[in-house]
Each structure stands twice: as structure tokens, then as C-alpha cells.
Coordinates of C-alpha atoms in Angstrom, one line a residue:
Chain A
M1 CA 0.1 0.0 0.1
V2 CA 2.5 2.6 1.3
L3 CA 4.8 1.2 -1.9
E4 CA 2.4 1.8 -4.3
Q5 CA 1.6 5.4 -2.9
L6 CA 5.3 5.8 -3.0
T7 CA 5.6 5.0 -6.6
G8 CA 2.4 7.1 -7.4
N9 CA 4.1 10.0 -5.6
L10 CA 7.4 9.6 -7.2
V11 CA 5.9 9.7 -10.8
Q12 CA 4.1 12.9 -9.6
G13 CA 7.3 14.1 -8.2
L14 CA 9.2 13.5 -11.5
V15 CA 6.6 15.7 -13.5
L16 CA 6.7 18.6 -10.8
G17 CA 10.7 18.1 -10.9
A18 CA 10.6 19.0 -14.7
I19 CA 8.8 22.6 -13.8
Y20 CA 11.3 22.9 -10.9
G21 CA 13.8 22.5 -12.9
M22 CA 12.6 24.8 -15.5
A23 CA 12.0 27.5 -12.7
T24 CA 15.9 27.3 -11.7
M25 CA 17.4 27.4 -14.9
G26 CA 17.0 31.2 -15.2
L27 CA 19.1 31.5 -11.8
S28 CA 21.8 29.2 -12.7
L29 CA 22.1 31.2 -16.0
I30 CA 22.4 34.6 -14.3
F31 CA 25.0 33.6 -11.4
G32 CA 26.8 31.2 -14.2
V33 CA 27.3 34.3 -16.5
L34 CA 27.4 37.4 -14.2
R35 CA 28.1 35.7 -10.9
V36 CA 24.8 37.6 -9.5
V37 CA 22.5 35.6 -7.4
N38 CA 18.8 36.9 -8.0
V39 CA 17.5 36.8 -4.5
G40 CA 14.5 38.3 -5.8
H41 CA 13.7 35.0 -8.1
G42 CA 10.6 33.9 -6.6
A43 CA 8.9 37.3 -7.3
F44 CA 9.5 36.5 -11.2
I45 CA 8.0 33.4 -10.9
M46 CA 5.0 35.1 -9.3
V47 CA 4.8 37.5 -12.4
G48 CA 4.5 34.4 -14.8
A49 CA 1.6 33.3 -12.8
F50 CA -0.1 36.7 -12.9
V51 CA 0.5 36.7 -16.8
T52 CA -1.3 33.4 -16.9
L53 CA -4.1 34.5 -14.8
W54 CA -4.6 37.5 -16.6
V55 CA -4.4 35.8 -20.0
F56 CA -6.8 33.0 -18.6
S57 CA -9.4 35.0 -16.5
S58 CA -9.3 38.8 -18.7
L59 CA -8.8 37.4 -21.9
G60 CA -10.3 34.2 -21.4
M61 CA -7.6 32.2 -23.4
N62 CA -5.6 29.2 -22.9
P63 CA -2.8 29.3 -20.4
V64 CA -0.5 28.2 -23.1
V65 CA -0.9 31.5 -24.9
A66 CA 0.5 33.2 -21.6
A67 CA 4.0 31.2 -22.3
P68 CA 5.2 33.5 -24.9
L69 CA 3.9 36.6 -23.6
A70 CA 5.5 36.0 -20.3
F71 CA 8.9 35.3 -21.6
M72 CA 8.9 38.6 -23.6
V73 CA 7.5 40.3 -20.3
G74 CA 10.6 38.6 -18.4
M75 CA 12.8 39.6 -21.1
A76 CA 11.9 43.2 -21.0
L77 CA 11.9 43.3 -17.5
G78 CA 15.4 41.6 -17.5
F79 CA 16.5 44.2 -19.8
I80 CA 14.9 47.1 -17.7
F81 CA 16.7 45.7 -14.4
Y82 CA 20.1 45.0 -16.0
Y83 CA 20.6 48.6 -17.7
S84 CA 19.3 50.5 -14.6
T85 CA 21.0 48.5 -11.9
I86 CA 22.9 45.3 -12.5
R87 CA 25.2 46.7 -15.0
R88 CA 27.1 48.7 -12.3
L89 CA 27.1 45.8 -9.7
V90 CA 28.9 43.1 -11.6
K91 CA 31.9 43.9 -10.2
A92 CA 30.6 45.4 -6.9
P93 CA 30.8 43.4 -3.6
E94 CA 28.1 40.6 -3.3
L95 CA 26.2 42.7 -0.5
A96 CA 25.5 45.1 -3.3
S97 CA 24.1 42.7 -5.8
L98 CA 22.4 40.5 -3.4
L99 CA 20.4 43.6 -1.8
A100 CA 19.7 45.2 -5.4
T101 CA 18.0 42.0 -6.6
F102 CA 16.1 41.5 -3.3
A103 CA 14.9 45.0 -3.4
M104 CA 13.9 44.2 -7.3
G105 CA 11.8 41.4 -6.1
V106 CA 10.1 43.5 -3.5
L107 CA 9.2 46.3 -6.1
L108 CA 7.8 43.6 -8.5
E109 CA 5.5 42.1 -5.2
E110 CA 4.4 45.4 -4.5
I111 CA 3.6 46.5 -7.8
V112 CA 1.3 43.7 -8.4
K113 CA 0.0 44.0 -4.8
L114 CA -1.1 47.5 -6.0
I115 CA -2.5 46.1 -9.5
F116 CA -4.2 42.8 -8.4
G117 CA -4.5 43.1 -4.6
S118 CA -3.1 40.6 -2.1
E119 CA -5.7 38.0 -2.0
F120 CA -4.9 34.4 -2.7
R121 CA -6.3 33.4 -6.3
G122 CA -6.7 30.4 -8.8
Y123 CA -8.1 29.5 -11.9
N124 CA -9.6 26.3 -13.2
W125 CA -8.5 25.0 -16.6
V126 CA -10.3 21.8 -17.6
T127 CA -8.2 19.5 -19.6
G128 CA -9.1 15.9 -18.6
R129 CA -7.0 13.2 -16.7
I130 CA -5.1 10.3 -17.5
D131 CA -5.0 7.2 -15.3
L132 CA -1.4 5.8 -15.1
G133 CA -2.3 3.0 -12.9
V134 CA -0.2 3.9 -9.9
T135 CA -1.4 7.6 -10.2
I136 CA -3.8 9.8 -12.1
L137 CA -2.5 12.9 -13.6
P138 CA -4.5 15.8 -14.9
V139 CA -3.4 16.5 -18.8
S140 CA -2.7 20.0 -17.8
K141 CA 0.2 18.7 -15.7
I142 CA 1.8 16.7 -18.6
Y143 CA 1.5 19.9 -20.9
A144 CA 3.4 21.8 -18.4
S145 CA 6.2 19.2 -17.8
V146 CA 6.5 18.4 -21.5
G147 CA 6.6 22.4 -22.1
S148 CA 9.7 22.6 -19.5
L149 CA 11.3 19.9 -21.0
S150 CA 11.4 21.2 -24.6
I151 CA 12.3 24.7 -23.4
A152 CA 15.2 23.0 -21.8
V153 CA 16.1 21.1 -25.0
L154 CA 15.5 24.2 -26.9
L155 CA 18.1 26.4 -24.6
Y156 CA 20.5 23.4 -24.7
L157 CA 20.5 23.6 -28.8
W158 CA 20.7 27.7 -28.5
F159 CA 23.8 27.4 -26.2
K160 CA 25.6 25.0 -28.7
K161 CA 24.4 25.9 -32.0
T162 CA 24.1 29.6 -32.0
R163 CA 26.7 32.5 -32.4
S164 CA 25.1 34.3 -29.1
G165 CA 25.1 31.1 -27.4
T166 CA 28.8 30.6 -28.0
A167 CA 29.5 33.9 -27.0
M168 CA 27.7 33.5 -23.7
R169 CA 30.0 30.3 -22.8
C170 CA 33.1 32.1 -23.6
V171 CA 32.2 35.0 -21.2
V172 CA 31.5 32.4 -18.6
E173 CA 35.0 30.5 -19.2
D174 CA 37.0 33.9 -19.3
S175 CA 35.3 37.3 -19.7
E176 CA 38.6 39.3 -20.2
G177 CA 39.6 36.9 -22.8
A178 CA 36.1 36.8 -24.8
R179 CA 36.6 40.7 -24.3
V180 CA 39.9 40.8 -26.0
C181 CA 38.5 38.2 -28.9
G182 CA 35.8 40.9 -29.7
V183 CA 33.0 39.7 -27.8
N184 CA 30.7 42.6 -26.5
V185 CA 30.9 41.2 -23.0
D186 CA 28.4 44.0 -21.8
G187 CA 25.7 43.0 -24.4
V188 CA 26.6 39.3 -23.4
Y189 CA 25.7 40.1 -19.6
A190 CA 22.6 42.0 -20.5
L191 CA 21.0 39.1 -22.9
S192 CA 22.1 36.5 -20.1
F193 CA 20.2 38.4 -17.4
A194 CA 17.1 39.0 -19.6
L195 CA 17.2 35.4 -20.8
G196 CA 17.4 34.3 -17.2
I197 CA 14.4 36.5 -16.1
G198 CA 12.7 35.6 -19.4
L199 CA 12.7 31.8 -18.6
T200 CA 12.2 32.4 -14.8
V201 CA 8.9 34.5 -15.7
L202 CA 7.9 31.6 -18.3
S203 CA 8.3 28.9 -15.4
G204 CA 5.7 31.0 -13.7
V205 CA 3.4 30.1 -16.2
L206 CA 4.1 26.4 -16.5
L207 CA 4.0 26.2 -12.6
T208 CA 0.4 27.5 -12.4
M209 CA -0.4 25.1 -15.1
F210 CA 0.7 22.4 -12.8
I211 CA -0.6 24.0 -9.6
P212 CA -3.1 26.6 -10.5
V213 CA -4.2 27.7 -7.2
G214 CA -2.4 29.9 -4.5
I215 CA -1.5 32.7 -6.7
N216 CA -0.7 35.7 -4.8
P217 CA 2.1 38.7 -4.8
Y218 CA 3.8 36.7 -2.1
M219 CA 3.9 33.6 -3.4
G220 CA 7.4 33.6 -4.7
G221 CA 9.2 33.4 -1.3
A222 CA 8.7 29.6 -1.2
Y223 CA 10.1 29.0 -4.6
T224 CA 13.1 31.3 -4.1
L225 CA 14.3 28.8 -1.3
K226 CA 13.5 25.7 -3.5
A227 CA 15.3 27.3 -6.5
F228 CA 18.2 27.8 -4.2
V229 CA 18.2 24.2 -3.1
I230 CA 17.8 23.1 -6.7
A231 CA 20.4 25.2 -8.3
V232 CA 22.9 24.1 -5.7
L233 CA 21.9 20.4 -6.2
G234 CA 23.0 21.1 -10.0
G235 CA 26.1 23.1 -9.4
L236 CA 25.1 26.7 -9.2
A237 CA 26.4 27.9 -12.3
S238 CA 25.0 25.3 -14.8
P239 CA 21.4 25.8 -16.1
Y240 CA 21.3 22.1 -17.4
G241 CA 22.5 20.9 -13.8
A242 CA 19.6 22.8 -12.4
F243 CA 17.1 20.9 -14.6
F244 CA 18.5 17.6 -13.5
G245 CA 18.4 19.1 -9.9
G246 CA 14.8 20.2 -10.3
L247 CA 13.9 16.4 -11.3
V248 CA 16.0 15.1 -8.3
F249 CA 14.4 17.6 -5.8
G250 CA 10.7 16.8 -7.2
L251 CA 11.5 13.1 -6.2
I252 CA 12.8 13.9 -2.9
E253 CA 10.0 16.2 -2.2
N254 CA 7.2 13.9 -3.1
G255 CA 8.8 11.0 -1.8
S256 CA 9.9 12.5 1.7
Y257 CA 6.2 13.6 1.9
T258 CA 4.8 9.9 1.6
L259 CA 7.1 8.9 4.2
F260 CA 6.9 11.8 6.7
A261 CA 3.0 11.4 6.4
L262 CA 3.7 8.0 7.9
L263 CA 4.8 9.5 11.1
P264 CA 2.6 10.4 13.9
G265 CA 2.4 13.6 15.5
V266 CA 4.5 15.8 13.0
E267 CA 3.6 17.9 10.2
P268 CA 4.9 16.5 7.1
F269 CA 4.6 19.4 4.8
A270 CA 6.6 21.5 7.2
L271 CA 9.2 18.6 7.5
T272 CA 9.3 18.3 3.8
R273 CA 10.5 21.8 3.4
F274 CA 13.2 21.3 6.6
L275 CA 14.3 18.4 4.5
S276 CA 14.9 20.5 1.9
F277 CA 17.2 22.9 3.7
L278 CA 19.1 19.8 5.3
V279 CA 20.0 18.5 1.5
L280 CA 21.2 22.4 0.7
L281 CA 23.5 22.5 3.6
L282 CA 24.9 19.2 3.1
I283 CA 25.8 19.8 -0.5
L284 CA 27.3 23.0 0.3
L285 CA 29.5 21.5 2.6
L286 CA 30.2 18.2 0.9
K287 CA 30.2 19.2 -2.8
P288 CA 29.8 22.9 -3.3
T289 CA 30.1 22.3 -7.3
G290 CA 26.8 20.6 -7.4
L291 CA 25.7 16.8 -7.4
L292 CA 26.2 16.7 -11.2
G293 CA 29.0 19.7 -11.4
K294 CA 32.6 19.5 -12.1
K295 CA 35.3 18.7 -9.9
Chain B
M1 CA 44.7 58.7 30.6
K2 CA 44.0 61.1 28.1
Q3 CA 44.9 58.6 25.4
C4 CA 42.6 56.2 26.8
A5 CA 39.7 58.5 27.0
A6 CA 40.4 59.6 23.5
R7 CA 39.9 56.0 22.2
Y8 CA 35.9 56.3 23.4
Y9 CA 35.4 59.7 21.6
P10 CA 33.4 58.2 18.9
L11 CA 31.2 56.6 21.4
L12 CA 29.9 60.1 22.4
P13 CA 28.0 60.7 19.5
V14 CA 26.1 57.3 19.6
L15 CA 25.4 57.4 23.2
A16 CA 24.1 61.1 23.2
G17 CA 21.8 60.2 20.2
Y18 CA 20.4 57.4 22.4
L19 CA 20.1 59.4 25.5
T20 CA 18.4 62.2 23.4
M21 CA 15.8 59.6 21.9
F22 CA 15.2 58.5 25.5
L23 CA 14.7 62.1 27.1
M24 CA 12.5 62.9 24.0
G25 CA 10.5 59.7 24.5
R26 CA 9.9 60.3 28.5
S27 CA 9.2 64.1 28.3
L28 CA 7.0 64.6 25.1
S29 CA 3.7 62.9 25.3
G30 CA 2.9 60.0 23.2
M31 CA 6.3 60.1 21.9
W32 CA 7.8 56.7 23.8
Q33 CA 6.4 54.1 21.2
L34 CA 7.9 56.2 18.3
M35 CA 11.3 56.3 20.1
A36 CA 10.9 52.7 21.1
M37 CA 10.7 51.7 17.6
L38 CA 13.6 54.0 16.9
A39 CA 15.7 52.4 19.5
F40 CA 14.8 48.7 17.9
Y41 CA 16.0 49.6 14.8
C42 CA 19.1 51.4 15.9
A43 CA 19.9 48.1 18.2
L44 CA 19.4 45.7 15.4
G45 CA 21.6 47.8 13.1
Q46 CA 24.2 48.0 15.8
A47 CA 24.1 44.5 16.6
F48 CA 24.0 43.4 12.9
N49 CA 26.9 45.5 11.9
I50 CA 29.1 43.6 14.3
F51 CA 29.0 41.2 11.8
L52 CA 28.1 42.6 8.2
G53 CA 30.0 45.7 8.8
M54 CA 33.3 44.2 10.4
T55 CA 33.3 41.0 7.8
G56 CA 31.5 42.0 4.7
Y57 CA 29.6 38.8 4.8
V58 CA 25.8 38.7 4.1
D59 CA 23.9 36.8 6.5
F60 CA 20.4 36.5 5.1
G61 CA 19.2 34.3 8.2
Y62 CA 20.0 36.8 10.7
V63 CA 16.6 37.4 12.0
A64 CA 16.7 33.7 13.2
F65 CA 18.8 34.8 16.2
L66 CA 16.3 37.0 17.2
G67 CA 13.5 34.4 16.9
V68 CA 15.3 32.1 18.9
G69 CA 15.9 34.7 21.6
T70 CA 12.3 35.5 21.8
Y71 CA 11.6 31.7 22.5
G72 CA 14.1 31.7 24.9
M73 CA 12.3 34.5 27.1
A74 CA 8.9 32.7 26.2
L75 CA 10.2 29.4 27.4
A76 CA 11.7 30.9 30.6
I77 CA 8.1 32.5 31.4
T78 CA 5.8 29.8 30.4
R79 CA 8.1 26.9 31.9
L80 CA 8.7 28.8 35.0
A81 CA 5.5 30.4 35.8
S82 CA 4.6 27.8 38.3
F83 CA 7.6 28.1 40.5
E84 CA 6.4 30.8 43.2
G85 CA 8.9 33.3 44.4
L86 CA 11.1 33.6 41.4
G87 CA 9.4 37.2 40.3
L88 CA 11.6 39.3 38.2
G89 CA 14.2 36.9 38.3
I90 CA 12.3 34.9 35.7
I91 CA 13.3 38.0 33.3
A92 CA 16.7 37.5 34.0
I93 CA 16.6 33.8 33.5
G94 CA 14.9 34.6 30.3
L95 CA 17.6 36.9 29.1
L96 CA 20.3 34.4 29.8
L97 CA 18.4 31.5 28.4
A98 CA 17.7 33.8 25.1
L99 CA 21.7 34.6 25.1
V100 CA 22.8 31.0 25.4
M101 CA 20.1 29.8 23.0
A102 CA 21.4 32.4 20.3
T103 CA 24.8 31.9 20.9
L104 CA 24.8 28.0 20.9
L105 CA 22.6 28.4 17.4
S106 CA 25.3 30.9 15.9
L107 CA 27.9 28.4 17.0
A108 CA 26.3 25.6 15.2
V109 CA 25.4 27.6 12.1
G110 CA 28.8 29.5 12.0
A111 CA 30.9 26.1 12.2
V112 CA 28.9 25.1 9.2
A113 CA 28.1 28.2 7.1
L114 CA 31.2 30.3 7.8
R115 CA 33.2 27.6 5.7
L116 CA 31.4 29.2 2.7
R117 CA 32.0 32.3 1.1
G118 CA 29.9 35.1 -0.6
A119 CA 26.9 33.9 -2.5
Y120 CA 27.0 30.4 -1.1
F121 CA 27.3 31.8 2.5
A122 CA 24.3 33.9 1.6
I123 CA 22.4 31.3 0.3
A124 CA 23.0 28.9 3.3
T125 CA 22.1 31.2 5.9
I126 CA 18.7 31.8 4.0
G127 CA 18.4 28.1 4.2
V128 CA 19.3 28.0 8.0
N129 CA 16.5 30.6 8.8
E130 CA 13.5 28.9 6.7
G131 CA 14.9 25.6 7.7
F132 CA 14.8 26.1 11.4
R133 CA 11.2 27.7 11.3
Y134 CA 10.1 24.5 9.5
L135 CA 11.7 22.4 11.8
I136 CA 9.8 24.1 14.5
E137 CA 6.6 23.6 12.9
G138 CA 7.1 20.5 11.3
A139 CA 8.4 18.3 14.3
K140 CA 6.3 20.4 16.5
I141 CA 9.0 21.7 18.7
W142 CA 8.2 24.6 21.3
N143 CA 4.0 24.1 20.1
G144 CA 5.1 24.0 16.4
S145 CA 3.0 26.3 14.4
E146 CA 0.8 27.0 17.1
G147 CA 3.3 29.2 18.6
I148 CA 3.5 30.5 22.4
I149 CA 1.3 32.8 23.9
F150 CA 2.3 33.8 27.5
N151 CA 0.2 36.8 28.3
A152 CA -1.8 35.1 31.2
E153 CA 1.6 33.7 32.5
M154 CA 3.0 37.3 32.4
N155 CA 0.0 38.5 34.4
R156 CA 0.0 35.8 36.8
I157 CA 3.9 36.0 37.8
F158 CA 4.1 40.0 37.8
G159 CA 0.6 41.2 38.4
R160 CA -1.2 42.9 35.8
G161 CA 0.4 46.4 36.8
L162 CA 4.0 45.4 36.5
A163 CA 3.2 42.9 33.4
S164 CA 1.9 46.1 31.4
A165 CA 4.9 48.1 32.5
L166 CA 7.4 45.5 31.4
S167 CA 5.8 45.6 28.0
T168 CA 5.3 49.2 27.6
F169 CA 8.4 50.6 29.2
W170 CA 11.1 48.4 30.8
A171 CA 11.4 46.0 27.7
D172 CA 12.0 49.4 25.5
V173 CA 14.3 50.5 28.2
M174 CA 16.4 47.2 28.0
V175 CA 16.6 47.8 24.0
F176 CA 18.4 51.2 24.9
I177 CA 20.8 49.4 26.8
I178 CA 21.5 46.6 24.7
A179 CA 21.8 49.0 21.8
A180 CA 24.5 50.9 23.9
V181 CA 26.4 48.2 24.9
A182 CA 26.7 46.8 21.3
A183 CA 28.1 50.1 20.3
W184 CA 30.5 49.8 22.9
V185 CA 31.5 46.1 21.9
T186 CA 31.8 47.3 18.4
L187 CA 34.3 50.3 19.1
Y188 CA 36.2 47.5 21.4
Y189 CA 36.4 45.3 18.7
M190 CA 37.5 47.9 16.0
R191 CA 40.4 48.9 18.3
S192 CA 41.5 45.7 19.2
K193 CA 43.3 42.7 17.1
I194 CA 39.9 41.2 16.2
G195 CA 39.0 44.5 14.3
Y196 CA 42.4 44.7 12.4
A197 CA 42.0 40.8 11.5
L198 CA 38.6 41.4 10.4
T199 CA 39.6 44.4 8.3
A200 CA 42.3 42.4 6.7
L201 CA 39.8 39.7 5.9
R202 CA 37.1 41.9 4.4
E203 CA 39.6 43.3 2.1
D204 CA 41.1 39.9 1.1
E205 CA 40.4 36.9 2.7
D206 CA 43.1 34.7 1.2
A207 CA 45.8 37.3 1.6
A208 CA 44.7 37.6 5.3
K209 CA 45.3 34.0 5.7
V210 CA 48.6 33.9 4.1
M211 CA 49.5 36.5 6.5
G212 CA 49.1 34.1 9.4
I213 CA 45.5 35.4 10.6
N214 CA 43.5 32.5 11.7
V215 CA 40.3 34.2 9.7
T216 CA 37.8 31.4 10.6
R217 CA 38.3 32.1 14.5
Y218 CA 37.6 35.9 14.3
K219 CA 34.8 35.1 11.8
I220 CA 33.1 33.3 14.4
I221 CA 33.8 35.7 17.0
A222 CA 32.1 38.4 15.1
F223 CA 29.3 36.0 14.0
T224 CA 28.4 34.9 17.6
T225 CA 28.7 38.4 19.3
S226 CA 26.5 39.6 16.7
A227 CA 23.9 36.5 17.2
S228 CA 24.0 37.1 21.0
F229 CA 22.8 40.5 20.8
A230 CA 20.3 39.6 18.7
G231 CA 18.7 36.9 20.5
L232 CA 18.8 39.8 23.7
I233 CA 16.8 42.0 21.1
G234 CA 14.3 39.2 20.5
A235 CA 13.9 38.3 24.3
T236 CA 13.3 42.2 25.2
S237 CA 11.8 43.8 22.0
W238 CA 9.9 41.1 20.7
A239 CA 8.9 38.6 23.8
L240 CA 8.4 41.0 26.5
K241 CA 7.0 43.5 24.2
T242 CA 4.1 41.5 22.7
P243 CA 3.8 38.4 24.7
Y244 CA 3.5 35.8 21.9
V245 CA 5.7 33.9 19.7
F246 CA 4.7 32.4 15.9
P247 CA 7.3 30.6 13.7
P248 CA 6.2 32.5 10.5
E249 CA 6.6 35.8 12.4
V250 CA 9.9 35.6 14.2
F251 CA 11.5 34.1 11.3
E252 CA 10.1 36.4 8.4
I253 CA 13.0 37.1 6.2
H254 CA 12.1 40.9 5.8
Y255 CA 13.5 41.9 9.3
T256 CA 17.1 40.7 8.3
V257 CA 16.4 43.1 5.4
E258 CA 15.7 45.7 7.2
A259 CA 18.7 45.2 9.4
I260 CA 21.0 45.3 6.1
I261 CA 19.2 48.3 4.9
I262 CA 20.1 50.0 8.3
V263 CA 23.5 49.1 8.2
L264 CA 24.0 49.9 4.3
L265 CA 22.3 53.3 4.9
G266 CA 24.3 54.4 7.8
G267 CA 27.4 52.9 6.6
A268 CA 28.9 49.2 7.0
G269 CA 31.5 49.0 9.4
T270 CA 31.4 52.4 11.1
L271 CA 30.2 52.9 14.5
L272 CA 27.8 55.7 14.2
G273 CA 26.3 54.3 11.0
P274 CA 23.7 52.0 12.5
V275 CA 22.4 55.0 14.7
V276 CA 22.4 57.3 11.7
G277 CA 20.7 54.5 9.5
G278 CA 18.2 53.2 12.2
L279 CA 16.7 56.8 12.6
I280 CA 16.6 57.7 9.0
Y281 CA 14.7 54.0 8.4
G282 CA 12.6 54.2 11.1
L283 CA 11.5 57.7 10.6
S284 CA 11.0 57.1 6.9
K285 CA 8.8 53.9 7.8
Y286 CA 6.8 55.6 10.3
W287 CA 6.4 59.0 8.2
L288 CA 5.3 56.6 5.0
S289 CA 3.0 54.3 7.0
V290 CA 1.3 57.6 8.1
I291 CA 0.7 59.1 4.7
M292 CA 0.4 56.2 2.6
P293 CA -0.5 52.7 4.6
G294 CA 0.5 49.3 3.5
F295 CA 2.6 51.0 0.4
Q296 CA 5.9 51.5 2.4
L297 CA 7.8 48.8 0.6
L298 CA 6.5 50.5 -2.6
I299 CA 8.6 53.0 -1.8
F300 CA 11.3 51.5 -0.1
A301 CA 12.2 49.0 -2.9
P302 CA 13.8 51.8 -5.3
V303 CA 15.0 53.9 -2.6
I304 CA 17.5 50.7 -1.4
I305 CA 18.3 50.2 -5.2
L306 CA 19.3 53.9 -5.2
I307 CA 21.5 53.8 -2.2
I308 CA 23.4 51.1 -3.3
L309 CA 24.2 52.6 -6.7
A310 CA 24.8 56.2 -5.7
F311 CA 25.9 55.9 -1.9
P312 CA 27.9 52.4 -1.4
D313 CA 29.6 54.0 2.0
G314 CA 26.2 54.9 3.7
V315 CA 25.7 58.6 5.4
V316 CA 28.3 58.1 7.6
G317 CA 30.6 57.4 4.7
I318 CA 30.2 60.8 3.4
L319 CA 30.1 62.4 6.6
R320 CA 33.9 61.1 7.5
K321 CA 34.7 62.4 4.2
T322 CA 33.4 65.8 4.7
L323 CA 34.8 66.1 8.1
K324 CA 38.2 65.0 7.6
N325 CA 40.9 66.9 9.1
T326 CA 38.4 68.8 11.1
Q327 CA 38.1 69.0 14.9
L328 CA 35.2 67.0 14.5
E329 CA 37.0 64.0 12.9
K330 CA 37.8 62.3 16.1
F331 CA 34.2 61.8 16.9
I332 CA 33.2 60.0 13.8
E333 CA 34.0 56.5 13.3

């Protein structure tokens, strides 16, 4: 019985993990290229959720339509924040960029609160369900995780095959060397930041396709910590690592929830979050380059 | 003797600031609560500055130490309420328990997290804060997510009059004292071997290590000192003032960020900075909450970004530059 439940939950975990991975790729991309930790990460996910909500509730359109829209909103936000702030902080002490990205997150939360109010919202997108034997999956969840996977593959191809992707990898390896070779480093920084934010906002759309409730301006906080754990799991600077980190994290989260629920007298949901913190600390201590990272 | 006194000149403007706040709060009617809030922000900045300002490390989980301190006082009051005759001794035990618990947690966290640097340290400390909160909620330690409410115990031990005096007056007086002591400790550290070691570490950790400075030891000293003051602030300004404690409230990351803003605003690593930062932050927050309630953060967020971009040295940093080579120079540190 427990084993069956566990298998079912692990399947759910894998599907959710794809979305977690997607939601973390932007964070890793920005850290990898600019060495800036986006502490306001969760707020950008929240913006994606509100774009979906707006597209679905006000325009009455399919949440899939929200994806490209959210990506463009994210790119725009990324460019605005890069050229107004981050550009001057790339070489500054960490304190400055950490606080600046945190402030960006707070700013977004407050603007969204001003427009949409602070109550919890949700939407209901009926797509039917598929019975997998061990567990039942709504089709919208499958859309979301297949979407995540295809975006991850697209990003991989873009990195490997395009000129700007190659330039980005050069800057990661050696920014001075890239500059000498004629790469517009500032442009690469701007593009990476915007792309990272774009992916993050887009992931907010996929996340709400998976969990279409609990949308409110402050929903991002929980995802910031999760994204940190996942990013560290996959090696903080690697977007693909982040994707696999997401899969692993989805499995840990759903699997441990099933097991904690068996213990009497505890709150399994909170303990799952405590476990994610333990995982974070252990990895930081034992292998800060990430489970899948290079030595 | 004169030399010895001169060492403490920079402490004078800090203490004068606290004395002015205290006297204004006492003599002008209706001002006490505002002054108490300002004192809380100054104390928070003063305590946090010992770590953030001196080492340059960003601890995003700082509020966990205030939270643990709050629990220390709450536990002392609820568990010892049945013992007759302890009276005000319970407050002393509570303060001691808060101090010990915050120190122990900081030693545990420091031993693990202080091996990491920069972004990794910041991420680990956010994890500590959230992780500790969810451990309390999940494993139902200290009443779990229900928190501890100890209004009734306060009234029973001290009587209604004294309990209310404790929460409306004496708790704030203790915060003033803690802030002043933290300022003194900051200056003491600055003028001792610890301060020089930490300055070397802040500028270039690897170079400091090569020079034979035991960087880990000094980092832990600063971290633990800073955390124990936080524990005391939690015990007084949170537990005694509002007799309840809930995990989501005492581990709220926004307090940490407020502390960082205060330190940066005033000038990280300066003695006077936290007082100036605390006053500017507290007053503008109060004022904004009066003229546009609920949207203080909307104003603050861009202001933070502006400060980081335009005044990375904070107000005291600028002040020090303007007062260089004047008589006042020796009072600004």
C-alpha cells in the first residue's frame, strides 16, 4: 500500500521536478554568467503566474498562450533591471547585488499587489485526466512538464549551435579573454540576465499550469528557497544541472512527503521543507560544485 | 589616561543619540512608542553591523537569532510560571536563556556556514532561517506552528500592573541598553586585534590567511557576538513587548533585510552608522506608514536600489569624508 503510494508520488515528483528544473534554470544562468545571485527569483516566478491568470481570466484564453507573452515580459523586465541597476553591480561586492535583486523582487511584489490586490487567487482549466495505473495525472500537468522539457532542450541547442550562445559560454569561461577576442561582454551580460529573467517568468506560467491555485503577490518566497536548493543541487552555475537538480528535488520532495506522512504527531509538509534545507547545507558542505557539477 | 579617554570619543555621538531619544520619549507625551521603535531599529543595526559591517559577509538568516531569543524568553516565562517566588528573576533567566540559545545556534550555524563564502554563504544562511522555522513547525517543537502565547503567565507572575509596565516601558529601556552595549563592543572590537584581523579579512580573505591570521576564529567571534545581541533584542523587544511568538513571524526574512538596509544606509563597518541608519529608516518608515499605509515597501524598494548605486558608503561614509581634517573628525568612526 505504502509502496504503491510511494511509486505514485514519485511519478508525480518527476513531473513536478521538470517544472522545478525549469523554474531554476534562469537563476543558474544568471549566476553562471554574471556571478550575481538573484535573491528576488521567486518574485519573477510570481509575475509569470499573474500573466497566466490575466490571460486566462481576463482574456479567456488558453494558459499556453501566456507562455510566449510571459517570456517577453520577462525579457523586458530583465533588460530594464540590467541597464538600470545590475550593470553597475557586476563587479561590486556581493552585498550590493544581493540587496539590489532582493529590492527588485520586493518592488515587483508591491507593484503586483497595487494592481491585483493581495488575496489568494486561482483558476480552473479543465483538460481531463490520464490514469497511469499507479497515479492519476491531469493533462494540464503533462502539458506543463513536457513544455519544461522542450524549453530545456531548446535552451541547450541555443547554447551549442548559435553564435550568441557560444559567446555566452566564452564569457563564462573567461570574460577578459572573450573581450579581447571581440565579444561584446556587456551585451552578453545584458542578454544573459534578460534571458534568465525571461525563463524565470515563463516558468511561472508552467508552474501555475501545474498548481493553478495559491496565486498571490507573495507566493514567490517559497520558490526562492526551493530554487536555491535545486540550483545548488545541480551546481549553482549550470542551467542544465539545474534542470536535473529539479528532477531530483521533485523526487525527494514527493517521496519524503509520503514517508513523513507515516510518522505520527508531525506536520509532514513543514518537515519536507526542513529536509530540503538539510539537503542544501549538506551539498554546500560536501560538494559545493553540485551533485552533477565538475570537480 | 587622556589617550585612554580619546579612544572612546567616537562613542559619544552614539550615546548622545540614544540619550536624546530616551529623553524625548520620556518628556514628550505620545512619543515613547515611536522612540522605542527607533531604538529597536538602531539596536538591530548595531548588533548586525558587528558581523556584516566588520566581515562583509551577508547573513540572510540573521533574524533566526532574534527568533530564537524570543523563544528563550517565552520558554522561561511559560515553563517557570508555576515556581513561586522567582518574580523578576524569571526575566533574568529568560535573558540568559535567550543569550545561550542564540549563541549556541550561532556556533552551530557558524561552524557549518562560515566555511562558505560570498553567494554560497548568503544562500546557506537563508536556508538556516527557513529550515529552522520549518523544523519548529514540522516536528512540533515548542508548540510547533501554534506558537506560544504567554499573556496570562506574565499577568500571573508579575501582576497586571507590572506586566504592563514591563511590556510598555522596561522592555524598551532594555533595548536602549542593549544598543548602547553593542555600540561599545563594536568600538572595542574595532580597536583590538579582532578588528584589524576582520578588516584584513574583508579586504582580501586569502591574503589575510597567508599573513597567518586565523580568519575562521575571528569570523566566528564576530558572528557569535552579533547573534547573541540579536538573541537579547528578540527576548526584550519581541517577547516582553508582545507576549506571543509564532514561527512565521519571528523567522520573517524582511527583518533581516531591514537590518541590512539600516547598516548600509548608515555605513557598513562604522560605529555611528547603525544609529544614523536606524533613525533614517525608522522615521521614514513611520512617516510613510502615516501618509500611505500599506505601500511603504513600494517606496523603499527603489530607494534601496538608489542607495546601493549612489551611496555605497552610506551617510556616515560621506560624513567622514566631509569632516576629514576637522576638529569633529575624532568623533566620527
